[in-house]
Amino acid sequence: MATNERTINWHKEVDVIVVGYGAAGGISAITAHDTRAKVLLIEKMPHPGGISMLSGGGVAFARNAEGAFQYLKRTCNGTTPDDILRKMAEEMVGIIDWVKDLAKVSGTEPTTTETRGHGTYPFPGTNDIDSIKLKDFQAYDEFPWAKGLRGGARLFKVVYDNVNTRGIEVMLATPAKELITGANGEVLGLAAEHEGKPINIKARKGVILACGGYENDDAMKLQY
């Protein structure tokens, strides 16, 4: 939605808006907050978790950045730019130390007995890719449908606890409607709906879309 910024009635203003409160959105909010940004995390459902709650709860990491890059490049089959893949590969090295820090907030840690030991596919670099899970502890089960879930619910509990510990503002039952852009296409903020009313939220530094939807998008399923 392109518009003149001067004519917008902003109902709220933050540095970063994160759309979607699954694992990706929660981690994005945590990371932005830790760089001293004022963050707002919004979710269309009345509860957080997203599709992440249903995952196996594994955290992929790399022992070697170059091998991880080759694996990711083959997996994406030319659909993702190399600079993005290289950055991801670099960040996958050492990510477990970061996960350990997050897990401490929930009183848990990665297990040493559930390491997968290789990538999912027999592509170049597969031996440089590993996946690890968190030790068994009280998983996220604050809503009836979440009870009984294991791996993904444990991983999300760590994300959830870290969001709460940081005091990051969360607005549930708040579906995003469209980006608000300026005359030159720059993103100014977001139009959403909260308690049945439209609201405009200004983002001084940016909007992160972690709203998923891959399971309903055939083109995205082919790429990701």
GROMACS .gro file of C-alpha atoms in nm:
model
  224
    1MET     CA    1   0.000   0.000   0.000
    2ALA     CA    2   0.185   0.307  -0.126
    3THR     CA    3   0.095   0.629   0.050
    4ASN     CA    4   0.210   0.971   0.165
    5GLU     CA    5   0.363   0.929   0.508
    6ARG     CA    6   0.231   1.265   0.622
    7THR     CA    7  -0.129   1.149   0.575
    8ILE     CA    8  -0.098   0.827   0.776
    9ASN     CA    9  -0.257   0.801   1.117
   10TRP     CA   10   0.000   0.591   1.306
   11HIS     CA   11  -0.148   0.408   1.604
   12LYS     CA   12   0.184   0.271   1.724
   13GLU     CA   13   0.554   0.319   1.651
   14VAL     CA   14   0.849   0.084   1.708
   15ASP     CA   15   1.190   0.017   1.555
   16VAL     CA   16   1.117  -0.331   1.420
   17ILE     CA   17   0.792  -0.515   1.356
   18VAL     CA   18   0.811  -0.894   1.334
   19VAL     CA   19   0.514  -1.066   1.169
   20GLY     CA   20   0.452  -1.423   1.282
   21TYR     CA   21   0.530  -1.573   1.621
   22GLY     CA   22   0.674  -1.912   1.541
   23ALA     CA   23   1.038  -2.004   1.594
   24ALA     CA   24   1.162  -1.778   1.311
   25GLY     CA   25   0.962  -1.479   1.431
   26GLY     CA   26   1.055  -1.531   1.793
   27ILE     CA   27   1.426  -1.562   1.714
   28SER     CA   28   1.407  -1.254   1.489
   29ALA     CA   29   1.246  -1.056   1.770
   30ILE     CA   30   1.509  -1.174   2.020
   31THR     CA   31   1.794  -1.086   1.784
   32ALA     CA   32   1.654  -0.740   1.704
   33HIS     CA   33   1.591  -0.672   2.073
   34ASP     CA   34   1.946  -0.769   2.162
   35THR     CA   35   2.073  -0.498   1.925
   36ARG     CA   36   1.874  -0.250   2.137
   37ALA     CA   37   1.583  -0.217   1.896
   38LYS     CA   38   1.231  -0.159   2.024
   39VAL     CA   39   1.046  -0.462   1.887
   40LEU     CA   40   0.682  -0.552   1.834
   41LEU     CA   41   0.598  -0.916   1.760
   42ILE     CA   42   0.252  -0.976   1.609
   43GLU     CA   43   0.070  -1.304   1.543
   44LYS     CA   44  -0.263  -1.362   1.367
   45MET     CA   45  -0.360  -1.655   1.588
   46PRO     CA   46  -0.471  -1.617   1.951
   47HIS     CA   47  -0.165  -1.820   2.054
   48PRO     CA   48   0.198  -1.835   1.940
   49GLY     CA   49   0.386  -2.136   1.803
   50GLY     CA   50   0.304  -2.148   1.434
   51ILE     CA   51   0.406  -2.455   1.237
   52SER     CA   52   0.727  -2.466   1.446
   53MET     CA   53   0.534  -2.637   1.726
   54LEU     CA   54   0.480  -2.938   1.502
   55SER     CA   55   0.843  -2.974   1.397
   56GLY     CA   56   1.087  -3.235   1.522
   57GLY     CA   57   1.268  -2.965   1.719
   58GLY     CA   58   1.610  -3.017   1.562
   59VAL     CA   59   1.861  -2.733   1.528
   60ALA     CA   60   2.082  -2.766   1.221
   61PHE     CA   61   2.445  -2.659   1.257
   62ALA     CA   62   2.762  -2.684   1.053
   63ARG     CA   63   3.112  -2.801   1.136
   64ASN     CA   64   3.258  -2.634   0.828
   65ALA     CA   65   3.122  -2.323   0.653
   66GLU     CA   66   3.244  -2.413   0.304
   67GLY     CA   67   3.096  -2.761   0.321
   68ALA     CA   68   2.770  -2.620   0.453
   69PHE     CA   69   2.764  -2.368   0.168
   70GLN     CA   70   2.805  -2.643  -0.093
   71TYR     CA   71   2.526  -2.843   0.071
   72LEU     CA   72   2.289  -2.546   0.084
   73LYS     CA   73   2.370  -2.446  -0.274
   74ARG     CA   74   2.282  -2.792  -0.403
   75THR     CA   75   1.972  -2.812  -0.184
   76CYS     CA   76   1.840  -2.478  -0.312
   77ASN     CA   77   1.927  -2.572  -0.673
   78GLY     CA   78   2.010  -2.219  -0.786
   79THR     CA   79   1.702  -2.049  -0.638
   80THR     CA   80   1.885  -1.857  -0.361
   81PRO     CA   81   2.174  -1.609  -0.412
   82ASP     CA   82   2.519  -1.731  -0.310
   83ASP     CA   83   2.581  -1.440  -0.072
   84ILE     CA   84   2.275  -1.535   0.132
   85LEU     CA   85   2.375  -1.901   0.138
   86ARG     CA   86   2.731  -1.817   0.244
   87LYS     CA   87   2.605  -1.599   0.527
   88MET     CA   88   2.374  -1.877   0.643
   89ALA     CA   89   2.656  -2.132   0.624
   90GLU     CA   90   2.886  -1.906   0.828
   91GLU     CA   91   2.621  -1.850   1.095
   92MET     CA   92   2.551  -2.225   1.118
   93VAL     CA   93   2.906  -2.269   1.248
   94GLY     CA   94   2.893  -2.197   1.618
   95ILE     CA   95   2.515  -2.167   1.637
   96ILE     CA   96   2.502  -2.436   1.907
   97ASP     CA   97   2.687  -2.210   2.151
   98TRP     CA   98   2.417  -1.948   2.093
   99VAL     CA   99   2.142  -2.208   2.137
  100LYS     CA  100   2.304  -2.311   2.465
  101ASP     CA  101   2.279  -1.953   2.590
  102LEU     CA  102   1.911  -1.935   2.495
  103ALA     CA  103   1.841  -2.277   2.649
  104LYS     CA  104   1.984  -2.171   2.986
  105VAL     CA  105   1.686  -1.938   3.028
  106SER     CA  106   1.459  -2.245   3.021
  107GLY     CA  107   1.692  -2.452   3.237
  108THR     CA  108   1.790  -2.694   2.963
  109GLU     CA  109   2.066  -2.755   2.706
  110PRO     CA  110   2.127  -2.944   2.380
  111THR     CA  111   2.155  -3.319   2.419
  112THR     CA  112   2.469  -3.504   2.314
  113THR     CA  113   2.280  -3.824   2.235
  114GLU     CA  114   2.048  -3.704   1.960
  115THR     CA  115   2.295  -3.571   1.704
  116ARG     CA  116   2.187  -3.672   1.355
  117GLY     CA  117   2.544  -3.675   1.223
  118HIS     CA  118   2.489  -3.569   0.861
  119GLY     CA  119   2.263  -3.371   0.633
  120THR     CA  120   1.926  -3.496   0.516
  121TYR     CA  121   2.039  -3.554   0.157
  122PRO     CA  122   2.355  -3.714   0.010
  123PHE     CA  123   2.473  -3.386  -0.144
  124PRO     CA  124   2.824  -3.233  -0.136
  125GLY     CA  125   2.896  -3.114   0.216
  126THR     CA  126   2.643  -3.343   0.382
  127ASN     CA  127   2.907  -3.466   0.629
  128ASP     CA  128   2.961  -3.108   0.745
  129ILE     CA  129   2.594  -3.066   0.844
  130ASP     CA  130   2.461  -3.191   1.178
  131SER     CA  131   2.139  -3.150   1.372
  132ILE     CA  132   2.088  -3.159   1.747
  133LYS     CA  133   1.788  -3.147   1.979
  134LEU     CA  134   1.727  -3.011   2.327
  135LYS     CA  135   1.719  -3.235   2.631
  136ASP     CA  136   1.378  -3.346   2.747
  137PHE     CA  137   1.212  -3.086   2.969
  138GLN     CA  138   0.870  -2.930   3.015
  139ALA     CA  139   0.760  -2.839   2.662
  140TYR     CA  140   0.536  -2.549   2.571
  141ASP     CA  141   0.179  -2.657   2.646
  142GLU     CA  142  -0.008  -2.342   2.740
  143PHE     CA  143  -0.288  -2.417   2.494
  144PRO     CA  144  -0.490  -2.742   2.475
  145TRP     CA  145  -0.380  -2.829   2.121
  146ALA     CA  146  -0.013  -2.810   2.223
  147LYS     CA  147  -0.034  -3.073   2.495
  148GLY     CA  148   0.157  -3.390   2.412
  149LEU     CA  149   0.383  -3.229   2.151
  150ARG     CA  150   0.751  -3.300   2.202
  151GLY     CA  151   1.053  -3.181   2.001
  152GLY     CA  152   0.910  -2.872   1.835
  153ALA     CA  153   0.724  -2.772   2.150
  154ARG     CA  154   1.046  -2.799   2.355
  155LEU     CA  155   1.237  -2.584   2.107
  156PHE     CA  156   0.957  -2.329   2.095
  157LYS     CA  157   0.945  -2.316   2.477
  158VAL     CA  158   1.304  -2.188   2.473
  159VAL     CA  159   1.211  -1.922   2.218
  160TYR     CA  160   0.898  -1.830   2.415
  161ASP     CA  161   1.085  -1.802   2.744
  162ASN     CA  162   1.352  -1.579   2.589
  163VAL     CA  163   1.093  -1.348   2.435
  164ASN     CA  164   0.921  -1.314   2.773
  165THR     CA  165   1.244  -1.270   2.969
  166ARG     CA  166   1.337  -0.977   2.745
  167GLY     CA  167   0.996  -0.817   2.784
  168ILE     CA  168   0.940  -0.802   2.409
  169GLU     CA  169   0.593  -0.669   2.329
  170VAL     CA  170   0.363  -0.930   2.171
  171MET     CA  171   0.022  -0.872   2.011
  172LEU     CA  172  -0.172  -1.194   1.949
  173ALA     CA  173  -0.488  -1.222   1.736
  174THR     CA  174  -0.341  -0.942   1.525
  175PRO     CA  175  -0.327  -1.038   1.156
  176ALA     CA  176  -0.107  -0.830   0.927
  177LYS     CA  177  -0.293  -0.695   0.626
  178GLU     CA  178  -0.035  -0.519   0.409
  179LEU     CA  179   0.292  -0.330   0.412
  180ILE     CA  180   0.272   0.047   0.409
  181THR     CA  181   0.526   0.190   0.166
  182GLY     CA  182   0.642   0.536   0.074
  183ALA     CA  183   0.663   0.710  -0.262
  184ASN     CA  184   0.993   0.538  -0.347
  185GLY     CA  185   0.882   0.193  -0.237
  186GLU     CA  186   1.049   0.208   0.103
  187VAL     CA  187   0.867   0.018   0.379
  188LEU     CA  188   0.731   0.257   0.640
  189GLY     CA  189   0.530   0.016   0.847
  190LEU     CA  190   0.240  -0.222   0.851
  191ALA     CA  191  -0.138  -0.218   0.836
  192ALA     CA  192  -0.288  -0.478   1.070
  193GLU     CA  193  -0.606  -0.562   1.254
  194HIS     CA  194  -0.641  -0.582   1.631
  195GLU     CA  195  -0.960  -0.649   1.826
  196GLY     CA  196  -1.157  -0.608   1.506
  197LYS     CA  197  -1.016  -0.263   1.433
  198PRO     CA  198  -0.760  -0.156   1.171
  199ILE     CA  199  -0.431  -0.021   1.306
  200ASN     CA  200  -0.126   0.129   1.139
  201ILE     CA  201   0.210   0.050   1.299
  202LYS     CA  202   0.517   0.250   1.204
  203ALA     CA  203   0.853   0.070   1.180
  204ARG     CA  204   1.147   0.305   1.210
  205LYS     CA  205   1.401   0.042   1.105
  206GLY     CA  206   1.213  -0.232   0.925
  207VAL     CA  207   0.955  -0.510   0.905
  208ILE     CA  208   1.051  -0.877   0.925
  209LEU     CA  209   0.806  -1.118   0.763
  210ALA     CA  210   0.823  -1.454   0.942
  211CYS     CA  211   0.463  -1.543   0.866
  212GLY     CA  212   0.534  -1.873   0.693
  213GLY     CA  213   0.250  -2.007   0.484
  214TYR     CA  214   0.479  -2.242   0.289
  215GLU     CA  215   0.242  -2.537   0.326
  216ASN     CA  216  -0.015  -2.345   0.122
  217ASP     CA  217   0.220  -2.215  -0.146
  218ASP     CA  218   0.332  -2.467  -0.410
  219ALA     CA  219   0.603  -2.237  -0.549
  220MET     CA  220   0.758  -2.190  -0.207
  221LYS     CA  221   0.744  -2.562  -0.135
  222LEU     CA  222   0.945  -2.627  -0.451
  223GLN     CA  223   1.217  -2.385  -0.338
  224TYR     CA  224   1.229  -2.439   0.035
   0.00000   0.00000   0.00000
